[in-house]
Short mmCIF file of C-alpha atoms and ligand atoms in Angstrom, two decimals:
data_model
loop_
_atom_site.label_atom_id
_atom_site.label_comp_id
_atom_site.label_asym_id
_atom_site.label_seq_id
_atom_site.Cartn_x
_atom_site.Cartn_y
_atom_site.Cartn_z
CA MET A 1 97.97 94.87 79.54
CA LYS A 2 95.71 94.30 82.54
CA ALA A 3 92.11 93.12 82.53
CA LEU A 4 90.58 96.46 83.60
CA GLU A 5 93.07 98.77 81.93
CA GLY A 6 91.44 102.05 80.86
CA ILE A 7 88.69 101.85 83.51
CA LYS A 8 88.65 104.78 85.94
CA ILE A 9 87.30 104.29 89.43
CA LEU A 10 86.17 107.25 91.52
CA ASP A 11 86.92 105.75 94.90
CA PHE A 12 84.98 107.27 97.77
CA THR A 13 85.56 104.30 100.05
CA HIS A 14 86.96 104.22 103.55
CA VAL A 15 87.72 101.79 106.39
CA GLN A 16 87.67 98.18 105.09
CA SER A 17 84.70 97.00 103.03
CA GLY A 18 84.88 99.53 100.18
CA PRO A 19 88.69 99.67 100.09
CA THR A 20 88.83 95.85 99.73
CA CYS A 21 86.69 96.21 96.61
CA THR A 22 88.64 99.05 95.01
CA GLN A 23 92.01 97.46 95.84
CA MET A 24 90.90 94.39 93.90
CA LEU A 25 89.81 96.58 90.96
CA ALA A 26 93.22 98.29 91.07
CA TRP A 27 94.94 94.90 91.03
CA PHE A 28 92.90 94.00 87.97
CA GLY A 29 94.35 97.11 86.29
CA ALA A 30 91.79 99.89 86.88
CA ASP A 31 93.00 103.43 87.64
CA VAL A 32 91.63 103.91 91.16
CA ILE A 33 91.41 107.54 92.30
CA LYS A 34 90.86 107.59 96.05
CA VAL A 35 89.16 110.83 97.12
CA GLU A 36 89.98 111.85 100.68
CA ARG A 37 89.20 114.80 102.90
CA PRO A 38 92.11 117.33 102.90
CA GLY A 39 94.30 117.00 105.98
CA VAL A 40 92.30 114.05 107.30
CA GLY A 41 91.98 111.26 104.77
CA ASP A 42 90.63 107.79 105.35
CA ALA A 43 90.22 107.40 109.12
CA THR A 44 92.18 104.14 109.07
CA ARG A 45 95.38 106.01 108.17
CA LYS A 46 95.53 106.90 111.85
CA GLN A 47 93.97 103.78 113.40
CA LEU A 48 95.99 101.06 115.18
CA VAL A 49 99.16 103.05 114.45
CA ASP A 50 102.34 101.06 115.08
CA ILE A 51 104.85 103.61 113.69
CA GLU A 52 104.30 107.29 114.50
CA GLU A 53 104.09 109.53 111.41
CA ALA A 54 103.50 106.58 109.08
CA ASP A 55 100.16 105.40 107.72
CA SER A 56 98.91 102.42 109.70
CA LEU A 57 99.11 98.87 108.39
CA TYR A 58 95.31 98.90 108.50
CA PHE A 59 95.37 101.56 105.78
CA THR A 60 98.37 100.41 103.75
CA MET A 61 97.18 96.80 103.51
CA LEU A 62 93.82 97.85 102.03
CA ASN A 63 94.86 100.60 99.65
CA HIS A 64 97.62 99.31 97.38
CA ASN A 65 97.86 100.35 93.73
CA LYS A 66 95.58 103.40 94.22
CA ARG A 67 96.17 107.13 93.68
CA SER A 68 95.16 109.59 96.39
CA LEU A 69 93.44 112.90 95.67
CA THR A 70 92.43 115.23 98.48
CA LEU A 71 89.22 117.16 97.91
CA ASN A 72 86.71 118.90 100.14
CA THR A 73 83.49 117.79 98.51
CA LYS A 74 81.35 120.00 100.73
CA ASN A 75 82.89 123.17 99.31
CA GLU A 76 81.44 124.72 96.08
CA THR A 77 84.72 124.54 94.12
CA GLY A 78 85.23 121.03 95.47
CA LYS A 79 81.80 120.05 94.14
CA GLU A 80 82.76 121.39 90.69
CA VAL A 81 85.88 119.21 90.72
CA LEU A 82 83.79 116.25 91.82
CA GLU A 83 81.33 116.84 88.96
CA ARG A 84 84.23 116.71 86.51
CA LEU A 85 85.47 113.52 88.14
CA VAL A 86 82.03 111.93 87.81
CA LYS A 87 82.04 112.79 84.12
CA ALA A 88 85.58 111.42 83.63
CA CYS A 89 85.22 108.12 85.51
CA ASP A 90 83.46 104.82 84.80
CA VAL A 91 82.57 103.67 88.31
CA LEU A 92 81.87 105.49 91.57
CA VAL A 93 82.38 103.26 94.62
CA GLU A 94 81.37 104.37 98.11
CA ASN A 95 80.64 103.02 101.54
CA PHE A 96 79.58 106.12 103.44
CA ALA A 97 76.89 105.95 106.06
CA PRO A 98 73.41 105.86 104.46
CA GLY A 99 72.44 109.23 102.94
CA ALA A 100 75.93 110.83 103.08
CA LEU A 101 76.33 111.00 99.30
CA ASP A 102 72.84 112.54 98.90
CA ARG A 103 73.72 115.13 101.56
CA MET A 104 76.88 115.91 99.56
CA GLY A 105 74.60 116.63 96.57
CA PHE A 106 75.49 113.53 94.55
CA SER A 107 72.36 111.39 94.50
CA TRP A 108 72.09 108.53 92.00
CA GLN A 109 69.80 110.71 89.91
CA LYS A 110 72.35 113.55 89.80
CA VAL A 111 75.20 111.14 88.99
CA GLN A 112 73.18 109.64 86.12
CA GLU A 113 72.46 113.12 84.75
CA LEU A 114 76.16 113.95 84.82
CA ASN A 115 77.26 110.63 83.32
CA PRO A 116 74.69 108.07 82.09
CA ARG A 117 77.47 105.48 81.66
CA MET A 118 78.44 105.75 85.32
CA ILE A 119 78.16 102.64 87.50
CA MET A 120 77.51 103.67 91.10
CA ALA A 121 78.34 100.97 93.61
CA SER A 122 77.70 101.07 97.35
CA VAL A 123 78.27 98.98 100.44
CA LYS A 124 75.75 99.61 103.21
CA GLY A 125 75.14 97.73 106.43
CA PHE A 126 71.60 96.70 105.52
CA GLY A 127 69.42 96.67 102.43
CA PRO A 128 65.94 98.26 102.30
CA GLY A 129 64.01 97.54 105.50
CA PRO A 130 63.88 98.50 109.14
CA TYR A 131 67.64 98.93 109.59
CA GLU A 132 68.57 100.62 106.31
CA ASP A 133 69.66 103.85 108.02
CA CYS A 134 72.06 102.18 110.46
CA LYS A 135 75.83 102.53 110.48
CA VAL A 136 77.44 99.13 110.52
CA TYR A 137 80.87 97.66 111.25
CA GLU A 138 82.23 94.15 110.74
CA ASN A 139 81.01 92.44 113.88
CA VAL A 140 77.53 93.94 113.64
CA ALA A 141 77.26 92.44 110.16
CA GLN A 142 78.50 89.05 111.38
CA CYS A 143 75.84 89.11 114.08
CA ALA A 144 73.01 90.37 111.87
CA GLY A 145 73.92 88.09 108.96
CA GLY A 146 73.66 84.79 110.83
CA ALA A 147 77.36 84.02 111.24
CA ALA A 148 77.60 84.67 114.99
CA SER A 149 74.55 82.58 115.92
CA THR A 150 76.06 79.59 114.14
CA THR A 151 79.69 80.05 115.21
CA GLY A 152 81.19 78.90 118.52
CA PHE A 153 80.37 76.04 120.84
CA ARG A 154 76.89 74.96 121.82
CA ASP A 155 77.45 75.73 125.51
CA GLY A 156 79.06 79.14 124.87
CA PRO A 157 77.89 82.53 123.58
CA PRO A 158 77.62 83.43 119.87
CA LEU A 159 81.06 84.05 118.42
CA VAL A 160 82.44 86.32 115.71
CA THR A 161 85.11 84.96 113.39
CA GLY A 162 88.53 86.42 112.60
CA ALA A 163 87.80 86.20 108.87
CA GLN A 164 86.39 89.61 107.93
CA ILE A 165 83.37 88.24 106.14
CA GLY A 166 81.28 91.37 106.78
CA ASP A 167 83.76 93.94 105.51
CA SER A 168 86.14 92.20 103.11
CA GLY A 169 83.50 89.62 102.18
CA THR A 170 81.01 92.31 101.16
CA GLY A 171 83.75 94.26 99.36
CA LEU A 172 84.36 91.20 97.21
CA HIS A 173 80.64 90.84 96.48
CA LEU A 174 80.57 94.49 95.41
CA CYS A 175 83.62 93.97 93.20
CA LEU A 176 81.86 91.15 91.39
CA GLY A 177 78.80 93.38 90.89
CA ILE A 178 80.98 96.11 89.38
CA VAL A 179 82.81 93.95 86.84
CA THR A 180 79.49 92.36 85.87
CA ALA A 181 77.94 95.82 85.37
CA LEU A 182 80.95 96.87 83.27
CA PHE A 183 80.35 93.78 81.12
CA GLN A 184 76.64 94.64 80.74
CA ARG A 185 77.50 98.26 79.89
CA GLU A 186 79.41 96.97 76.88
CA LYS A 187 76.05 95.92 75.43
CA THR A 188 73.64 98.56 76.77
CA GLY A 189 75.89 101.62 76.97
CA ARG A 190 74.24 102.41 80.31
CA GLY A 191 75.55 102.44 83.84
CA GLN A 192 73.59 101.10 86.78
CA ARG A 193 73.23 101.30 90.55
CA ILE A 194 74.73 98.48 92.63
CA LEU A 195 74.07 97.84 96.30
CA ALA A 196 75.87 95.20 98.37
CA PRO A 197 74.47 95.17 101.92
CA MET A 198 76.77 93.61 104.52
CA GLN A 199 73.94 91.61 106.10
CA ASP A 200 73.19 90.03 102.71
CA GLY A 201 76.86 89.30 102.04
CA VAL A 202 77.30 87.52 105.37
CA LEU A 203 74.07 85.56 104.93
CA ASN A 204 75.23 84.51 101.46
CA LEU A 205 78.40 83.12 103.05
CA CYS A 206 76.26 81.37 105.69
CA ARG A 207 74.12 79.72 103.00
CA VAL A 208 74.72 76.20 104.39
CA LYS A 209 73.38 77.28 107.78
CA LEU A 210 70.06 78.35 106.22
CA ARG A 211 70.12 74.96 104.48
CA ASP A 212 70.42 73.33 107.92
CA GLN A 213 67.62 75.50 109.33
CA GLN A 214 65.24 73.95 106.82
CA ARG A 215 66.59 70.41 107.28
CA LEU A 216 66.07 70.85 111.02
CA GLU A 217 62.33 71.12 110.44
CA ARG A 218 62.42 67.54 109.13
CA GLY A 219 64.47 66.03 111.95
CA PRO A 220 67.78 66.24 113.85
CA LEU A 221 70.94 67.19 112.00
CA GLN A 222 72.73 63.89 112.13
CA GLU A 223 76.16 65.14 111.10
CA TYR A 224 76.29 67.59 114.02
CA SER A 225 78.21 66.07 116.98
CA GLN A 226 75.32 67.08 119.24
CA PHE A 227 73.29 64.33 117.54
CA GLY A 228 75.75 61.60 118.55
CA GLU A 229 75.89 63.06 122.06
CA GLY A 230 72.12 62.69 122.36
CA ILE A 231 71.53 66.40 122.98
CA PRO A 232 68.18 67.57 121.58
CA PHE A 233 68.08 70.30 118.94
CA GLY A 234 66.26 73.61 119.47
CA GLU A 235 64.33 75.60 116.89
CA ALA A 236 67.28 77.24 115.14
CA THR A 237 70.47 75.99 113.49
CA PRO A 238 72.79 75.55 116.48
CA ARG A 239 76.43 76.45 116.96
CA ALA A 240 78.43 73.46 115.84
CA GLY A 241 81.92 74.06 117.22
CA ASN A 242 84.40 72.62 114.75
CA ASP A 243 82.02 70.15 113.15
CA SER A 244 82.35 70.01 109.41
CA GLY A 245 79.71 72.01 107.54
CA GLY A 246 79.31 69.31 104.91
CA GLY A 247 78.21 65.70 104.89
CA GLN A 248 81.66 64.35 105.85
CA PRO A 249 82.23 64.54 109.63
CA GLY A 250 85.33 66.48 110.64
CA GLY A 251 86.93 67.95 113.73
CA VAL A 252 89.93 69.81 115.13
CA LEU A 253 92.29 67.39 116.86
CA LYS A 254 95.34 67.87 119.06
CA CYS A 255 98.78 67.14 117.64
CA LYS A 256 102.18 66.66 119.23
CA GLY A 257 103.15 69.78 121.20
CA TRP A 258 99.60 71.05 121.80
CA GLU A 259 100.40 71.62 125.50
CA GLU A 260 102.72 74.55 124.62
CA ASP A 261 101.70 75.57 121.10
CA PRO A 262 98.13 76.92 120.78
CA ASN A 263 98.15 76.00 117.09
CA ALA A 264 99.46 72.42 117.30
CA TYR A 265 96.19 71.04 115.93
CA THR A 266 94.98 69.52 112.71
CA TYR A 267 91.60 69.44 111.00
CA PHE A 268 90.71 65.86 110.21
CA ILE A 269 87.87 64.78 107.91
CA THR A 270 86.56 61.22 108.14
CA GLN A 271 85.55 61.06 104.50
CA ALA A 272 83.53 57.86 104.01
CA ALA A 273 85.47 56.83 100.89
CA VAL A 274 88.74 56.58 102.84
CA TRP A 275 87.42 54.99 106.04
CA PRO A 276 89.56 51.84 105.54
CA GLN A 277 92.72 53.96 105.16
CA ILE A 278 91.82 55.90 108.32
CA CYS A 279 91.34 52.68 110.28
CA ASP A 280 94.74 51.39 109.14
CA VAL A 281 96.60 54.61 109.81
CA ILE A 282 95.29 55.00 113.37
CA GLY A 283 95.95 51.34 114.15
CA LYS A 284 92.32 50.17 114.28
CA PRO A 285 92.08 47.84 111.25
CA GLU A 286 89.26 45.93 112.96
CA TRP A 287 86.99 49.02 112.67
CA LYS A 288 86.76 48.45 108.90
CA GLU A 289 84.33 45.60 109.59
CA HIS A 290 83.01 46.69 112.99
CA GLU A 291 79.20 46.48 113.08
CA ASP A 292 78.83 49.90 114.82
CA LEU A 293 81.50 51.75 112.88
CA ALA A 294 81.86 50.33 109.38
CA GLU A 295 78.86 52.24 107.97
CA PRO A 296 78.84 56.08 107.80
CA LYS A 297 75.28 56.31 109.18
CA GLU A 298 76.22 54.21 112.22
CA ARG A 299 79.41 56.21 112.78
CA LEU A 300 77.39 59.44 113.08
CA LYS A 301 76.00 58.13 116.38
CA ARG A 302 79.53 57.50 117.69
CA LEU A 303 81.63 60.39 116.39
CA ASP A 304 83.11 61.02 119.84
CA THR A 305 84.54 57.46 119.92
CA VAL A 306 85.84 57.84 116.36
CA PHE A 307 87.51 61.22 116.91
CA ASP A 308 88.93 60.22 120.31
CA ALA A 309 90.73 57.32 118.64
CA ILE A 310 91.98 59.45 115.76
CA GLU A 311 93.17 62.10 118.20
CA ALA A 312 95.07 59.51 120.23
CA TRP A 313 97.00 58.94 116.99
CA THR A 314 97.37 62.61 115.88
CA MET A 315 98.76 63.48 119.33
CA THR A 316 101.77 61.29 118.53
CA LYS A 317 102.55 63.33 115.38
CA THR A 318 103.16 66.99 114.55
CA LYS A 319 100.46 68.67 112.46
CA PHE A 320 102.83 68.57 109.47
CA GLU A 321 103.56 64.86 109.96
CA VAL A 322 99.81 64.18 110.00
CA MET A 323 99.60 65.99 106.66
CA GLU A 324 102.53 64.06 105.19
CA ILE A 325 101.11 60.69 106.25
CA CYS A 326 97.46 61.33 105.34
CA ASN A 327 97.81 63.16 102.04
CA PRO A 328 99.19 60.19 100.05
CA LEU A 329 96.27 58.13 101.43
CA ASN A 330 93.77 60.77 100.21
CA ILE A 331 92.61 61.44 103.78
CA PRO A 332 91.64 65.15 103.87
CA VAL A 333 93.49 66.90 106.71
CA GLY A 334 94.81 70.41 107.23
CA PRO A 335 97.21 71.88 109.77
CA ILE A 336 96.01 74.83 111.86
CA LEU A 337 98.46 77.44 110.56
CA SER A 338 99.26 80.51 112.62
CA MET A 339 99.67 83.98 111.08
CA LYS A 340 103.40 83.65 111.86
CA GLU A 341 103.64 80.40 109.91
CA LEU A 342 101.68 81.87 106.98
CA ALA A 343 103.87 84.99 106.92
CA GLU A 344 106.97 82.79 106.71
CA GLU A 345 105.64 80.19 104.26
CA PRO A 346 107.94 80.21 101.18
CA SER A 347 105.32 78.94 98.72
CA LEU A 348 102.97 81.84 99.57
CA ARG A 349 105.83 84.29 98.99
CA ALA A 350 106.64 82.60 95.69
CA SER A 351 103.04 82.77 94.46
CA GLY A 352 102.66 86.47 95.36
CA THR A 353 100.01 85.78 97.98
CA VAL A 354 102.24 87.13 100.76
CA VAL A 355 104.21 90.12 99.49
CA GLU A 356 106.87 92.35 101.02
CA VAL A 357 106.30 96.01 100.13
CA ASP A 358 108.54 99.03 100.71
CA HIS A 359 106.97 102.24 102.01
CA PRO A 360 108.74 105.61 102.25
CA LYS A 361 107.55 106.27 105.80
CA ARG A 362 107.33 102.82 107.36
CA GLY A 363 109.97 100.81 105.49
CA LYS A 364 109.29 97.20 104.58
CA TYR A 365 106.09 95.45 105.60
CA LEU A 366 104.19 92.33 104.62
CA THR A 367 100.81 92.31 102.94
CA VAL A 368 98.43 89.86 101.36
CA GLY A 369 98.64 90.13 97.59
CA CYS A 370 95.87 89.42 95.12
CA PRO A 371 94.30 86.04 95.97
CA ILE A 372 93.01 85.62 92.40
CA LYS A 373 95.67 84.67 89.86
CA MET A 374 94.95 85.47 86.21
CA SER A 375 97.26 84.20 83.46
CA ASP A 376 96.79 87.27 81.26
CA SER A 377 96.48 89.99 83.89
CA PRO A 378 99.45 89.83 86.26
CA VAL A 379 99.47 91.81 89.52
CA GLU A 380 102.34 93.83 90.95
CA VAL A 381 101.53 95.11 94.40
CA VAL A 382 102.36 98.84 94.65
CA ARG A 383 102.51 100.58 98.04
CA SER A 384 99.50 102.60 99.20
CA PRO A 385 99.53 106.33 98.40
CA LEU A 386 100.39 109.03 100.91
CA LEU A 387 97.51 111.42 101.63
CA GLY A 388 97.01 113.61 98.55
CA GLU A 389 100.13 112.24 96.87
CA HIS A 390 98.56 112.34 93.41
CA THR A 391 96.28 115.38 93.76
CA ASN A 392 98.11 117.63 91.29
CA GLU A 393 98.80 114.82 88.85
CA ILE A 394 95.11 113.78 88.71
CA LEU A 395 93.78 117.34 88.44
CA LYS A 396 96.12 118.00 85.50
CA GLN A 397 96.13 114.65 83.68
CA VAL A 398 92.57 113.48 84.19
CA LEU A 399 90.66 116.77 84.48
CA GLY A 400 92.89 119.22 82.56
CA TYR A 401 93.28 121.87 85.31
CA GLU A 402 96.02 124.52 84.89
CA ASP A 403 98.83 125.01 87.44
CA GLY A 404 97.42 128.38 88.58
CA GLN A 405 93.98 126.91 89.29
CA ILE A 406 95.57 124.10 91.28
CA THR A 407 97.61 126.53 93.35
CA ASP A 408 94.45 128.53 94.13
CA MET A 409 92.66 125.39 95.27
CA HIS A 410 95.57 124.43 97.52
CA GLU A 411 95.64 127.88 99.07
CA SER A 412 91.91 127.90 99.77
CA GLY A 413 92.01 124.40 101.30
CA VAL A 414 89.75 122.80 98.66
CA ILE A 415 92.39 120.15 97.94
N1 COA B 1 85.01 116.03 101.84
C1 COA B 1 84.07 116.47 102.70
N2 COA B 1 83.32 115.64 103.47
C2 COA B 1 83.55 114.32 103.33
C3 COA B 1 84.51 113.79 102.46
C4 COA B 1 85.27 114.72 101.68
N3 COA B 1 86.19 114.32 100.83
N4 COA B 1 84.52 112.45 102.57
C5 COA B 1 83.59 112.14 103.49
N5 COA B 1 83.00 113.25 103.94
C6 COA B 1 81.92 113.35 104.93
C7 COA B 1 80.68 112.64 104.51
O1 COA B 1 79.98 113.41 103.55
C8 COA B 1 79.95 112.50 105.84
O2 COA B 1 79.34 113.73 106.16
P1 COA B 1 77.82 113.89 106.68
O3 COA B 1 77.62 112.87 107.76
O4 COA B 1 77.78 115.31 107.18
O5 COA B 1 76.91 113.65 105.55
C9 COA B 1 81.11 112.35 106.82
O6 COA B 1 82.29 112.68 106.10
C10 COA B 1 81.34 111.00 107.49
O7 COA B 1 80.92 109.90 106.71
P2 COA B 1 80.40 108.56 107.43
O8 COA B 1 80.31 107.52 106.38
O9 COA B 1 79.18 108.84 108.21
O10 COA B 1 81.63 108.18 108.40
P3 COA B 1 81.59 107.59 109.90
O11 COA B 1 83.01 107.49 110.32
O12 COA B 1 80.71 108.38 110.78
O13 COA B 1 80.95 106.13 109.75
C11 COA B 1 80.86 103.85 108.93
C12 COA B 1 81.75 105.05 109.33
C13 COA B 1 81.77 102.79 108.35
C14 COA B 1 80.15 103.31 110.17
C15 COA B 1 79.82 104.31 107.89
O14 COA B 1 80.48 104.94 106.83
C16 COA B 1 78.96 103.18 107.35
O15 COA B 1 78.05 102.67 108.01
N6 COA B 1 79.22 102.77 106.09
C17 COA B 1 78.45 101.76 105.40
C18 COA B 1 78.73 100.37 105.90
C19 COA B 1 80.17 100.02 105.85
O16 COA B 1 80.82 100.07 104.83
N7 COA B 1 80.69 99.58 107.00
C20 COA B 1 81.95 98.93 107.09
C21 COA B 1 83.08 99.78 107.09
S1 COA B 1 84.50 98.76 106.98
#
C-alpha cells in the first residue's frame, strides 16, 4: 500500500519542473501516465545525450516510476482518447508554454465539463501580470524571482545557483498543491485549478532576502560581512557571498588540501552559544573574555578577524577532521561535499537517497531517490519508461480500447 495508490495522474509535463512534480507523485504511489508526442516524446529524452540510442540521464532521472503513452493530441482521434483520459484520471499536470493547452482544445472549463472531480495543475514561468505569456527556463526564474540578485559576491555580477530552485523547486510546490487539493476533494467532491508560477516559487525560497530588504530600511544589516568591513549598503538586499542567512555568522573556510582540491572547504558557523568552545578549539582561549570579541554584537564588527583565525585552524585539518572535532562540541560545521563524494557516500546509498537503477538501453546509472521518507509508504525507484512503452497497456486497461482499434491508431500515427 502506498499513500497515493488508486490516484491516476494524466501527466502532460516535460523538461524538468513538471516532471519533478509527477515523479514525486509516482513515488508516493500514484499511477502516472506520461503523455508524449508520437516519435518525439519529451524533448529531454534527446538532450545532453551521453549514450547514443539511449534516453539521456536528464530524462531518466526525472521520470522514474511513470508509464509512457504516445498520443497526438492535435489529431481528432487523439483528442477523443484524451477526453477519455481526462474522464478516467484524477489530476492533470502540465507545464506547457502559456496557452498551449487551450490551443489543444482542453481549457480548464472544458476539463471541468468532462470531469468535475479533475484537479488541473500547471507550472508557468509567471503568474498573472505583465509577463504571464512568457516562456521560462530555470535561470530566468532564478533571475526574476530574486535569487540571482542576492547570490554571489558583492563585487561580482548576479549569480545563478546549481540548485534547480526554479524548475525542481516549483515542481515541489506544485506537488504540495496537488496533494492538498486531493485532500480537499475528499470533502467537497470537486476538483480545482492549481497554478505554481516559477517566479513565485523562487521568491518563496528567497523569503529571508525579502525579510532583509525590509530590515535594510531601518539600518545596516549587521550580520552581513559588508557591515564589519565598513562598506555602505545600497537600496536593495545585497549579494552576501557565503555569509550565513540567519542570525549566526557563518562562512566557507579553507581546509587542508585546498590548494589542489576545489572542494577542500568547510562551512563554519560561529553560533553564539558555543563561542567558548570555538575559542578553545582554535587555540584562542583568551577571546572568551576579550572586550572586542566576547559579545556577539561586538564580534559582528570584526568578523574578518574571527574567521581569519578560525581558518588558520581549519587549514590544518581536512574538512572531515573539522567535522569530527567540532560535532561533539556542538559547533555547527559542514564539509563542502562534491557530487563525486555524494555519489559514493555509503549512508546515502543505504537510505535510498542515491540509488543505482538498471535501464535496458543504458545499463546501470545513479539517480537521486525520493528525498522524503515515509514509514507507511515505501518507495522503490523504477527505471523511466521508453517512449510509448505502455501505450497499448494503458489504452486497454485504463480506457477499454479493443486490439483492432489500437492497431488502427498505430497505423494512422495517432499513437
Ligand atoms: N501531441 C501534439 N502536440 C503536442 C503534444 C502531443 N502529445 N504535446 C505537446 N504538444 C505541443 C503543444 O500543444 C505545443 O503546441 P502549440 O505551441 O502549437 O500550442 C507544442 O507542443 C510545444 O509546447 P511548448 O510548451 O511551447 O514547448 P517549448 O519547447 O516551445 O517550450 C518551455 C518549452 C519549457 C519553455 C515551455 O513549455 C514553458 O514555458 N513552460 C512553462 C514554464 C516551465 O515549466 N518552464 C520550465 C521547464 S523545466
